[in-house]
Amino acid sequence: MTTCPQCHQQTRDGVCPRCNRRTTRSCATCGSPLDARYSFCPACGAPLGRNPGLLIRRLAWLFGIGALVVVVLVAARLSRTPRPTAPAAVTRGIPAPDISAMTPREQADALFTRIMNASRIHDTAQIRFFRPMAIGAFALLDSLDLDARYHLGLIHVMTDDLPAARAQRDTLLQEAPRHLLGLQLSYAIAQRAADTTQMRTVLRDFLDAYGPESASGRPEYADHAATLQNLRQGALAVLDPTQ
């Protein structure tokens, strides 16, 4: 605190609040008169105590600037943080199937188709996303016909659950030993397991069964005609290149 020499008002900031006169103080080292704003004595150079009010105001200003910097840095960090993305079904611009108005079997088949389409473009994210929904949809069916077992078996192949795929294949072929979809599923399993010997064996069995089975008129053969025809052509190219 300093005292105004004119009106004797006590003040902290070097200016009298009553008469507006600048107050002075003396250097404790040499006794020279000092302006209240000085940090060092102009006569002897001795360091002087800083104006407390000014220091407080400066600290408050620096604290405010520091807080603002922290807020800006946090906001910038959050803006760069990756946000959770939708499954590949959405990011690729392909809408997920609307199964709300479908029968349970239609729902299961729609999810199967979605997984097969994803496998063609090697979209493992979509396959993993839709797999549990598809398996759950097939589990809700009262029973599985041969076509449903083929679908479910292929889903297991696409997700590398070969034991589950073999279980569906075995049940299918037990009911219809020469069923073309059962043989196609066997080929997919052998291919996934990189078992080339088993792949050739299945291709021979498939060619042997193709004629009689194609003539049976099973509706699932018509639904998967392109898949069966592609496997037949591949089997002929491998086993009988002259065809």
PDB file of C-alpha atoms in Angstrom:
ATOM      1  CA  MET A   1       0.000   0.000   0.000  1.00  0.00           C
ATOM      2  CA  THR A   2       1.133   3.565  -0.695  1.00  0.00           C
ATOM      3  CA  THR A   3      -0.229   6.878   0.636  1.00  0.00           C
ATOM      4  CA  CYS A   4      -1.226   9.783  -1.556  1.00  0.00           C
ATOM      5  CA  PRO A   5       0.952  12.809  -0.402  1.00  0.00           C
ATOM      6  CA  GLN A   6      -1.866  15.215  -1.288  1.00  0.00           C
ATOM      7  CA  CYS A   7      -5.014  13.704   0.276  1.00  0.00           C
ATOM      8  CA  HIS A   8      -3.439  10.786   2.249  1.00  0.00           C
ATOM      9  CA  GLN A   9      -5.693   8.209   0.579  1.00  0.00           C
ATOM     10  CA  GLN A  10      -4.395   4.634   0.704  1.00  0.00           C
ATOM     11  CA  THR A  11      -3.957   3.028  -2.742  1.00  0.00           C
ATOM     12  CA  ARG A  12      -2.449  -0.092  -4.338  1.00  0.00           C
ATOM     13  CA  ASP A  13      -2.130   0.746  -8.045  1.00  0.00           C
ATOM     14  CA  GLY A  14      -0.063   3.964  -7.875  1.00  0.00           C
ATOM     15  CA  VAL A  15      -2.909   6.371  -8.679  1.00  0.00           C
ATOM     16  CA  CYS A  16      -4.938   7.970  -5.929  1.00  0.00           C
ATOM     17  CA  PRO A  17      -8.602   6.983  -6.357  1.00  0.00           C
ATOM     18  CA  ARG A  18      -9.696  10.210  -4.651  1.00  0.00           C
ATOM     19  CA  CYS A  19      -7.609  12.964  -6.349  1.00  0.00           C
ATOM     20  CA  ASN A  20      -6.078  10.996  -9.272  1.00  0.00           C
ATOM     21  CA  ARG A  21      -2.556  11.969  -8.275  1.00  0.00           C
ATOM     22  CA  ARG A  22       0.185   9.411  -8.929  1.00  0.00           C
ATOM     23  CA  THR A  23       1.591   8.227  -5.608  1.00  0.00           C
ATOM     24  CA  THR A  24       5.226   7.444  -4.887  1.00  0.00           C
ATOM     25  CA  ARG A  25       7.213   5.241  -2.578  1.00  0.00           C
ATOM     26  CA  SER A  26      10.872   5.064  -1.497  1.00  0.00           C
ATOM     27  CA  CYS A  27      13.548   2.546  -2.321  1.00  0.00           C
ATOM     28  CA  ALA A  28      14.283   0.450   0.748  1.00  0.00           C
ATOM     29  CA  THR A  29      17.983   0.311  -0.273  1.00  0.00           C
ATOM     30  CA  CYS A  30      18.894   3.912  -1.096  1.00  0.00           C
ATOM     31  CA  GLY A  31      15.765   5.878  -0.110  1.00  0.00           C
ATOM     32  CA  SER A  32      15.206   7.346  -3.581  1.00  0.00           C
ATOM     33  CA  PRO A  33      11.606   8.224  -4.443  1.00  0.00           C
ATOM     34  CA  LEU A  34       9.956   5.661  -6.713  1.00  0.00           C
ATOM     35  CA  ASP A  35       6.988   5.520  -9.009  1.00  0.00           C
ATOM     36  CA  ALA A  36       4.608   2.813  -7.868  1.00  0.00           C
ATOM     37  CA  ARG A  37       4.926   1.079 -11.247  1.00  0.00           C
ATOM     38  CA  TYR A  38       8.708   0.551 -11.002  1.00  0.00           C
ATOM     39  CA  SER A  39      10.145  -2.950 -10.648  1.00  0.00           C
ATOM     40  CA  PHE A  40      13.736  -1.725 -10.064  1.00  0.00           C
ATOM     41  CA  CYS A  41      15.087   1.391  -8.348  1.00  0.00           C
ATOM     42  CA  PRO A  42      16.328   3.832 -11.058  1.00  0.00           C
ATOM     43  CA  ALA A  43      19.007   5.098  -8.688  1.00  0.00           C
ATOM     44  CA  CYS A  44      20.636   1.940  -7.312  1.00  0.00           C
ATOM     45  CA  GLY A  45      19.051  -0.801  -9.411  1.00  0.00           C
ATOM     46  CA  ALA A  46      17.682  -2.726  -6.424  1.00  0.00           C
ATOM     47  CA  PRO A  47      14.738  -5.025  -7.281  1.00  0.00           C
ATOM     48  CA  LEU A  48      11.425  -3.838  -5.926  1.00  0.00           C
ATOM     49  CA  GLY A  49       8.283  -5.779  -5.016  1.00  0.00           C
ATOM     50  CA  ARG A  50       5.822  -5.967  -7.910  1.00  0.00           C
ATOM     51  CA  ASN A  51       2.434  -4.307  -7.759  1.00  0.00           C
ATOM     52  CA  PRO A  52       0.186  -7.037  -6.289  1.00  0.00           C
ATOM     53  CA  GLY A  53      -2.947  -5.814  -8.020  1.00  0.00           C
ATOM     54  CA  LEU A  54      -1.216  -5.782 -11.369  1.00  0.00           C
ATOM     55  CA  LEU A  55       0.220  -9.253 -10.758  1.00  0.00           C
ATOM     56  CA  ILE A  56      -3.183 -10.651  -9.868  1.00  0.00           C
ATOM     57  CA  ARG A  57      -4.726  -9.176 -12.990  1.00  0.00           C
ATOM     58  CA  ARG A  58      -1.939 -10.590 -15.146  1.00  0.00           C
ATOM     59  CA  LEU A  59      -2.266 -14.045 -13.587  1.00  0.00           C
ATOM     60  CA  ALA A  60      -6.009 -13.987 -14.148  1.00  0.00           C
ATOM     61  CA  TRP A  61      -5.467 -13.018 -17.784  1.00  0.00           C
ATOM     62  CA  LEU A  62      -2.904 -15.778 -18.305  1.00  0.00           C
ATOM     63  CA  PHE A  63      -5.166 -18.326 -16.650  1.00  0.00           C
ATOM     64  CA  GLY A  64      -8.021 -17.341 -18.947  1.00  0.00           C
ATOM     65  CA  ILE A  65      -5.810 -17.653 -22.037  1.00  0.00           C
ATOM     66  CA  GLY A  66      -4.534 -21.025 -20.823  1.00  0.00           C
ATOM     67  CA  ALA A  67      -8.051 -22.321 -20.278  1.00  0.00           C
ATOM     68  CA  LEU A  68      -9.035 -21.179 -23.767  1.00  0.00           C
ATOM     69  CA  VAL A  69      -6.044 -22.986 -25.281  1.00  0.00           C
ATOM     70  CA  VAL A  70      -6.994 -26.191 -23.460  1.00  0.00           C
ATOM     71  CA  VAL A  71     -10.566 -25.977 -24.768  1.00  0.00           C
ATOM     72  CA  VAL A  72      -9.345 -25.436 -28.335  1.00  0.00           C
ATOM     73  CA  LEU A  73      -6.906 -28.362 -28.126  1.00  0.00           C
ATOM     74  CA  VAL A  74      -9.555 -30.705 -26.721  1.00  0.00           C
ATOM     75  CA  ALA A  75     -12.030 -29.697 -29.426  1.00  0.00           C
ATOM     76  CA  ALA A  76      -9.415 -30.286 -32.120  1.00  0.00           C
ATOM     77  CA  ARG A  77      -8.571 -33.698 -30.653  1.00  0.00           C
ATOM     78  CA  LEU A  78     -12.223 -34.717 -30.600  1.00  0.00           C
ATOM     79  CA  SER A  79     -12.701 -33.598 -34.187  1.00  0.00           C
ATOM     80  CA  ARG A  80      -9.870 -35.923 -35.246  1.00  0.00           C
ATOM     81  CA  THR A  81     -11.107 -38.896 -33.209  1.00  0.00           C
ATOM     82  CA  PRO A  82     -12.545 -41.539 -35.574  1.00  0.00           C
ATOM     83  CA  ARG A  83     -16.244 -41.902 -35.085  1.00  0.00           C
ATOM     84  CA  PRO A  84     -17.873 -45.321 -35.004  1.00  0.00           C
ATOM     85  CA  THR A  85     -18.759 -46.297 -38.527  1.00  0.00           C
ATOM     86  CA  ALA A  86     -21.723 -48.259 -39.713  1.00  0.00           C
ATOM     87  CA  PRO A  87     -21.043 -51.729 -41.047  1.00  0.00           C
ATOM     88  CA  ALA A  88     -19.798 -52.031 -44.605  1.00  0.00           C
ATOM     89  CA  ALA A  89     -23.409 -52.487 -45.684  1.00  0.00           C
ATOM     90  CA  VAL A  90     -23.971 -48.788 -45.061  1.00  0.00           C
ATOM     91  CA  THR A  91     -20.535 -47.377 -45.890  1.00  0.00           C
ATOM     92  CA  ARG A  92     -20.605 -48.985 -49.303  1.00  0.00           C
ATOM     93  CA  GLY A  93     -23.958 -47.414 -50.044  1.00  0.00           C
ATOM     94  CA  ILE A  94     -25.728 -50.784 -50.268  1.00  0.00           C
ATOM     95  CA  PRO A  95     -28.900 -50.790 -48.159  1.00  0.00           C
ATOM     96  CA  ALA A  96     -29.403 -53.682 -45.779  1.00  0.00           C
ATOM     97  CA  PRO A  97     -32.319 -55.952 -46.661  1.00  0.00           C
ATOM     98  CA  ASP A  98     -35.664 -54.929 -45.214  1.00  0.00           C
ATOM     99  CA  ILE A  99     -36.856 -58.160 -43.654  1.00  0.00           C
ATOM    100  CA  SER A 100     -39.606 -56.740 -41.462  1.00  0.00           C
ATOM    101  CA  ALA A 101     -42.437 -57.835 -43.773  1.00  0.00           C
ATOM    102  CA  MET A 102     -40.912 -61.186 -44.801  1.00  0.00           C
ATOM    103  CA  THR A 103     -41.738 -64.681 -43.635  1.00  0.00           C
ATOM    104  CA  PRO A 104     -39.110 -66.354 -41.411  1.00  0.00           C
ATOM    105  CA  ARG A 105     -37.801 -68.363 -44.363  1.00  0.00           C
ATOM    106  CA  GLU A 106     -37.647 -65.284 -46.590  1.00  0.00           C
ATOM    107  CA  GLN A 107     -35.738 -63.468 -43.859  1.00  0.00           C
ATOM    108  CA  ALA A 108     -33.203 -66.295 -43.594  1.00  0.00           C
ATOM    109  CA  ASP A 109     -32.762 -66.477 -47.377  1.00  0.00           C
ATOM    110  CA  ALA A 110     -32.382 -62.678 -47.682  1.00  0.00           C
ATOM    111  CA  LEU A 111     -29.597 -62.690 -45.106  1.00  0.00           C
ATOM    112  CA  PHE A 112     -27.960 -65.659 -46.845  1.00  0.00           C
ATOM    113  CA  THR A 113     -28.015 -63.717 -50.135  1.00  0.00           C
ATOM    114  CA  ARG A 114     -26.489 -60.696 -48.425  1.00  0.00           C
ATOM    115  CA  ILE A 115     -23.609 -62.777 -47.074  1.00  0.00           C
ATOM    116  CA  MET A 116     -22.992 -64.417 -50.447  1.00  0.00           C
ATOM    117  CA  ASN A 117     -22.908 -61.040 -52.182  1.00  0.00           C
ATOM    118  CA  ALA A 118     -20.441 -59.782 -49.579  1.00  0.00           C
ATOM    119  CA  SER A 119     -18.225 -62.839 -50.111  1.00  0.00           C
ATOM    120  CA  ARG A 120     -18.014 -62.092 -53.839  1.00  0.00           C
ATOM    121  CA  ILE A 121     -16.412 -58.736 -53.117  1.00  0.00           C
ATOM    122  CA  HIS A 122     -14.384 -60.100 -50.174  1.00  0.00           C
ATOM    123  CA  ASP A 123     -16.182 -57.850 -47.705  1.00  0.00           C
ATOM    124  CA  THR A 124     -15.399 -59.692 -44.482  1.00  0.00           C
ATOM    125  CA  ALA A 125     -16.886 -56.903 -42.353  1.00  0.00           C
ATOM    126  CA  GLN A 126     -20.335 -57.444 -43.863  1.00  0.00           C
ATOM    127  CA  ILE A 127     -20.015 -61.207 -43.548  1.00  0.00           C
ATOM    128  CA  ARG A 128     -19.171 -60.984 -39.838  1.00  0.00           C
ATOM    129  CA  PHE A 129     -21.932 -58.435 -39.264  1.00  0.00           C
ATOM    130  CA  PHE A 130     -24.746 -60.426 -40.887  1.00  0.00           C
ATOM    131  CA  ARG A 131     -23.601 -63.937 -39.888  1.00  0.00           C
ATOM    132  CA  PRO A 132     -25.214 -64.084 -36.411  1.00  0.00           C
ATOM    133  CA  MET A 133     -28.469 -62.642 -37.764  1.00  0.00           C
ATOM    134  CA  ALA A 134     -28.569 -65.204 -40.571  1.00  0.00           C
ATOM    135  CA  ILE A 135     -27.814 -68.153 -38.297  1.00  0.00           C
ATOM    136  CA  GLY A 136     -30.435 -66.920 -35.846  1.00  0.00           C
ATOM    137  CA  ALA A 137     -32.979 -66.616 -38.665  1.00  0.00           C
ATOM    138  CA  PHE A 138     -32.413 -70.222 -39.779  1.00  0.00           C
ATOM    139  CA  ALA A 139     -32.619 -71.390 -36.150  1.00  0.00           C
ATOM    140  CA  LEU A 140     -36.131 -69.913 -35.905  1.00  0.00           C
ATOM    141  CA  LEU A 141     -37.444 -72.101 -38.735  1.00  0.00           C
ATOM    142  CA  ASP A 142     -39.605 -75.034 -37.715  1.00  0.00           C
ATOM    143  CA  SER A 143     -37.478 -77.339 -39.875  1.00  0.00           C
ATOM    144  CA  LEU A 144     -34.679 -77.127 -42.424  1.00  0.00           C
ATOM    145  CA  ASP A 145     -35.250 -78.489 -45.905  1.00  0.00           C
ATOM    146  CA  LEU A 146     -32.335 -79.464 -48.140  1.00  0.00           C
ATOM    147  CA  ASP A 147     -32.057 -76.003 -49.661  1.00  0.00           C
ATOM    148  CA  ALA A 148     -31.992 -74.348 -46.217  1.00  0.00           C
ATOM    149  CA  ARG A 149     -29.256 -76.733 -45.062  1.00  0.00           C
ATOM    150  CA  TYR A 150     -27.238 -75.815 -48.145  1.00  0.00           C
ATOM    151  CA  HIS A 151     -27.656 -72.094 -47.365  1.00  0.00           C
ATOM    152  CA  LEU A 152     -26.734 -72.515 -43.720  1.00  0.00           C
ATOM    153  CA  GLY A 153     -23.768 -74.723 -44.598  1.00  0.00           C
ATOM    154  CA  LEU A 154     -22.394 -72.116 -47.012  1.00  0.00           C
ATOM    155  CA  ILE A 155     -22.728 -69.398 -44.364  1.00  0.00           C
ATOM    156  CA  HIS A 156     -20.568 -71.519 -42.076  1.00  0.00           C
ATOM    157  CA  VAL A 157     -18.033 -72.003 -44.880  1.00  0.00           C
ATOM    158  CA  MET A 158     -17.846 -68.255 -45.511  1.00  0.00           C
ATOM    159  CA  THR A 159     -17.120 -67.672 -41.823  1.00  0.00           C
ATOM    160  CA  ASP A 160     -14.603 -70.557 -41.539  1.00  0.00           C
ATOM    161  CA  ASP A 161     -16.753 -72.695 -39.254  1.00  0.00           C
ATOM    162  CA  LEU A 162     -16.027 -75.879 -41.203  1.00  0.00           C
ATOM    163  CA  PRO A 163     -17.246 -78.343 -38.525  1.00  0.00           C
ATOM    164  CA  ALA A 164     -20.694 -76.690 -38.583  1.00  0.00           C
ATOM    165  CA  ALA A 165     -20.614 -76.653 -42.393  1.00  0.00           C
ATOM    166  CA  ARG A 166     -19.798 -80.373 -42.491  1.00  0.00           C
ATOM    167  CA  ALA A 167     -22.670 -81.111 -40.109  1.00  0.00           C
ATOM    168  CA  GLN A 168     -25.136 -79.476 -42.518  1.00  0.00           C
ATOM    169  CA  ARG A 169     -23.507 -81.207 -45.511  1.00  0.00           C
ATOM    170  CA  ASP A 170     -23.653 -84.637 -43.858  1.00  0.00           C
ATOM    171  CA  THR A 171     -27.324 -84.238 -42.918  1.00  0.00           C
ATOM    172  CA  LEU A 172     -28.179 -83.065 -46.428  1.00  0.00           C
ATOM    173  CA  LEU A 173     -26.383 -85.932 -48.193  1.00  0.00           C
ATOM    174  CA  GLN A 174     -27.723 -88.470 -45.730  1.00  0.00           C
ATOM    175  CA  GLU A 175     -31.220 -87.595 -46.913  1.00  0.00           C
ATOM    176  CA  ALA A 176     -30.255 -87.248 -50.592  1.00  0.00           C
ATOM    177  CA  PRO A 177     -26.797 -88.810 -51.250  1.00  0.00           C
ATOM    178  CA  ARG A 178     -26.443 -87.427 -54.800  1.00  0.00           C
ATOM    179  CA  HIS A 179     -27.984 -84.034 -54.204  1.00  0.00           C
ATOM    180  CA  LEU A 180     -26.131 -81.489 -56.343  1.00  0.00           C
ATOM    181  CA  LEU A 181     -26.245 -78.755 -53.704  1.00  0.00           C
ATOM    182  CA  GLY A 182     -24.900 -81.170 -51.114  1.00  0.00           C
ATOM    183  CA  LEU A 183     -22.005 -81.980 -53.446  1.00  0.00           C
ATOM    184  CA  GLN A 184     -21.473 -78.318 -54.191  1.00  0.00           C
ATOM    185  CA  LEU A 185     -21.314 -77.671 -50.433  1.00  0.00           C
ATOM    186  CA  SER A 186     -18.786 -80.522 -50.123  1.00  0.00           C
ATOM    187  CA  TYR A 187     -16.644 -78.862 -52.778  1.00  0.00           C
ATOM    188  CA  ALA A 188     -16.828 -75.490 -51.006  1.00  0.00           C
ATOM    189  CA  ILE A 189     -15.716 -77.113 -47.745  1.00  0.00           C
ATOM    190  CA  ALA A 190     -12.808 -78.929 -49.407  1.00  0.00           C
ATOM    191  CA  GLN A 191     -11.793 -75.742 -51.207  1.00  0.00           C
ATOM    192  CA  ARG A 192     -11.867 -73.730 -47.956  1.00  0.00           C
ATOM    193  CA  ALA A 193      -9.756 -76.428 -46.288  1.00  0.00           C
ATOM    194  CA  ALA A 194      -7.341 -76.438 -49.273  1.00  0.00           C
ATOM    195  CA  ASP A 195      -7.874 -80.207 -49.642  1.00  0.00           C
ATOM    196  CA  THR A 196      -7.141 -80.666 -53.355  1.00  0.00           C
ATOM    197  CA  THR A 197      -7.576 -84.448 -53.251  1.00  0.00           C
ATOM    198  CA  GLN A 198     -11.061 -84.128 -51.790  1.00  0.00           C
ATOM    199  CA  MET A 199     -11.878 -81.368 -54.280  1.00  0.00           C
ATOM    200  CA  ARG A 200     -11.179 -83.693 -57.237  1.00  0.00           C
ATOM    201  CA  THR A 201     -13.172 -86.508 -55.634  1.00  0.00           C
ATOM    202  CA  VAL A 202     -16.184 -84.242 -55.146  1.00  0.00           C
ATOM    203  CA  LEU A 203     -15.952 -82.968 -58.731  1.00  0.00           C
ATOM    204  CA  ARG A 204     -16.087 -86.539 -60.072  1.00  0.00           C
ATOM    205  CA  ASP A 205     -19.104 -87.330 -57.896  1.00  0.00           C
ATOM    206  CA  PHE A 206     -20.759 -84.111 -59.023  1.00  0.00           C
ATOM    207  CA  LEU A 207     -20.319 -84.902 -62.737  1.00  0.00           C
ATOM    208  CA  ASP A 208     -21.654 -88.437 -62.216  1.00  0.00           C
ATOM    209  CA  ALA A 209     -24.758 -87.116 -60.473  1.00  0.00           C
ATOM    210  CA  TYR A 210     -25.356 -84.051 -62.626  1.00  0.00           C
ATOM    211  CA  GLY A 211     -27.404 -85.641 -65.435  1.00  0.00           C
ATOM    212  CA  PRO A 212     -29.867 -87.685 -63.361  1.00  0.00           C
ATOM    213  CA  GLU A 213     -30.219 -85.059 -60.666  1.00  0.00           C
ATOM    214  CA  SER A 214     -30.789 -82.230 -63.132  1.00  0.00           C
ATOM    215  CA  ALA A 215     -33.662 -84.230 -64.605  1.00  0.00           C
ATOM    216  CA  SER A 216     -35.302 -84.657 -61.180  1.00  0.00           C
ATOM    217  CA  GLY A 217     -36.853 -81.202 -61.343  1.00  0.00           C
ATOM    218  CA  ARG A 218     -35.952 -80.172 -57.788  1.00  0.00           C
ATOM    219  CA  PRO A 219     -36.944 -76.510 -57.378  1.00  0.00           C
ATOM    220  CA  GLU A 220     -33.730 -75.653 -55.527  1.00  0.00           C
ATOM    221  CA  TYR A 221     -31.759 -76.658 -58.634  1.00  0.00           C
ATOM    222  CA  ALA A 222     -33.542 -73.974 -60.635  1.00  0.00           C
ATOM    223  CA  ASP A 223     -32.869 -71.414 -57.894  1.00  0.00           C
ATOM    224  CA  HIS A 224     -29.141 -72.190 -58.003  1.00  0.00           C
ATOM    225  CA  ALA A 225     -28.825 -73.022 -61.703  1.00  0.00           C
ATOM    226  CA  ALA A 226     -25.967 -70.597 -62.345  1.00  0.00           C
ATOM    227  CA  THR A 227     -23.925 -71.908 -59.397  1.00  0.00           C
ATOM    228  CA  LEU A 228     -24.415 -75.527 -60.435  1.00  0.00           C
ATOM    229  CA  GLN A 229     -23.596 -74.806 -64.072  1.00  0.00           C
ATOM    230  CA  ASN A 230     -20.408 -72.985 -63.087  1.00  0.00           C
ATOM    231  CA  LEU A 231     -19.305 -75.928 -60.941  1.00  0.00           C
ATOM    232  CA  ARG A 232     -20.040 -78.345 -63.792  1.00  0.00           C
ATOM    233  CA  GLN A 233     -17.951 -76.326 -66.223  1.00  0.00           C
ATOM    234  CA  GLY A 234     -15.129 -76.117 -63.701  1.00  0.00           C
ATOM    235  CA  ALA A 235     -15.301 -79.869 -63.079  1.00  0.00           C
ATOM    236  CA  LEU A 236     -15.126 -80.602 -66.811  1.00  0.00           C
ATOM    237  CA  ALA A 237     -12.135 -78.271 -67.203  1.00  0.00           C
ATOM    238  CA  VAL A 238     -10.272 -80.011 -64.396  1.00  0.00           C
ATOM    239  CA  LEU A 239     -11.208 -83.631 -65.013  1.00  0.00           C
ATOM    240  CA  ASP A 240     -11.803 -83.715 -68.756  1.00  0.00           C
ATOM    241  CA  PRO A 241     -10.121 -80.805 -70.539  1.00  0.00           C
ATOM    242  CA  THR A 242     -11.318 -82.119 -73.923  1.00  0.00           C
ATOM    243  CA  GLN A 243     -14.950 -81.291 -73.084  1.00  0.00           C
TER     244      GLN A 243
END
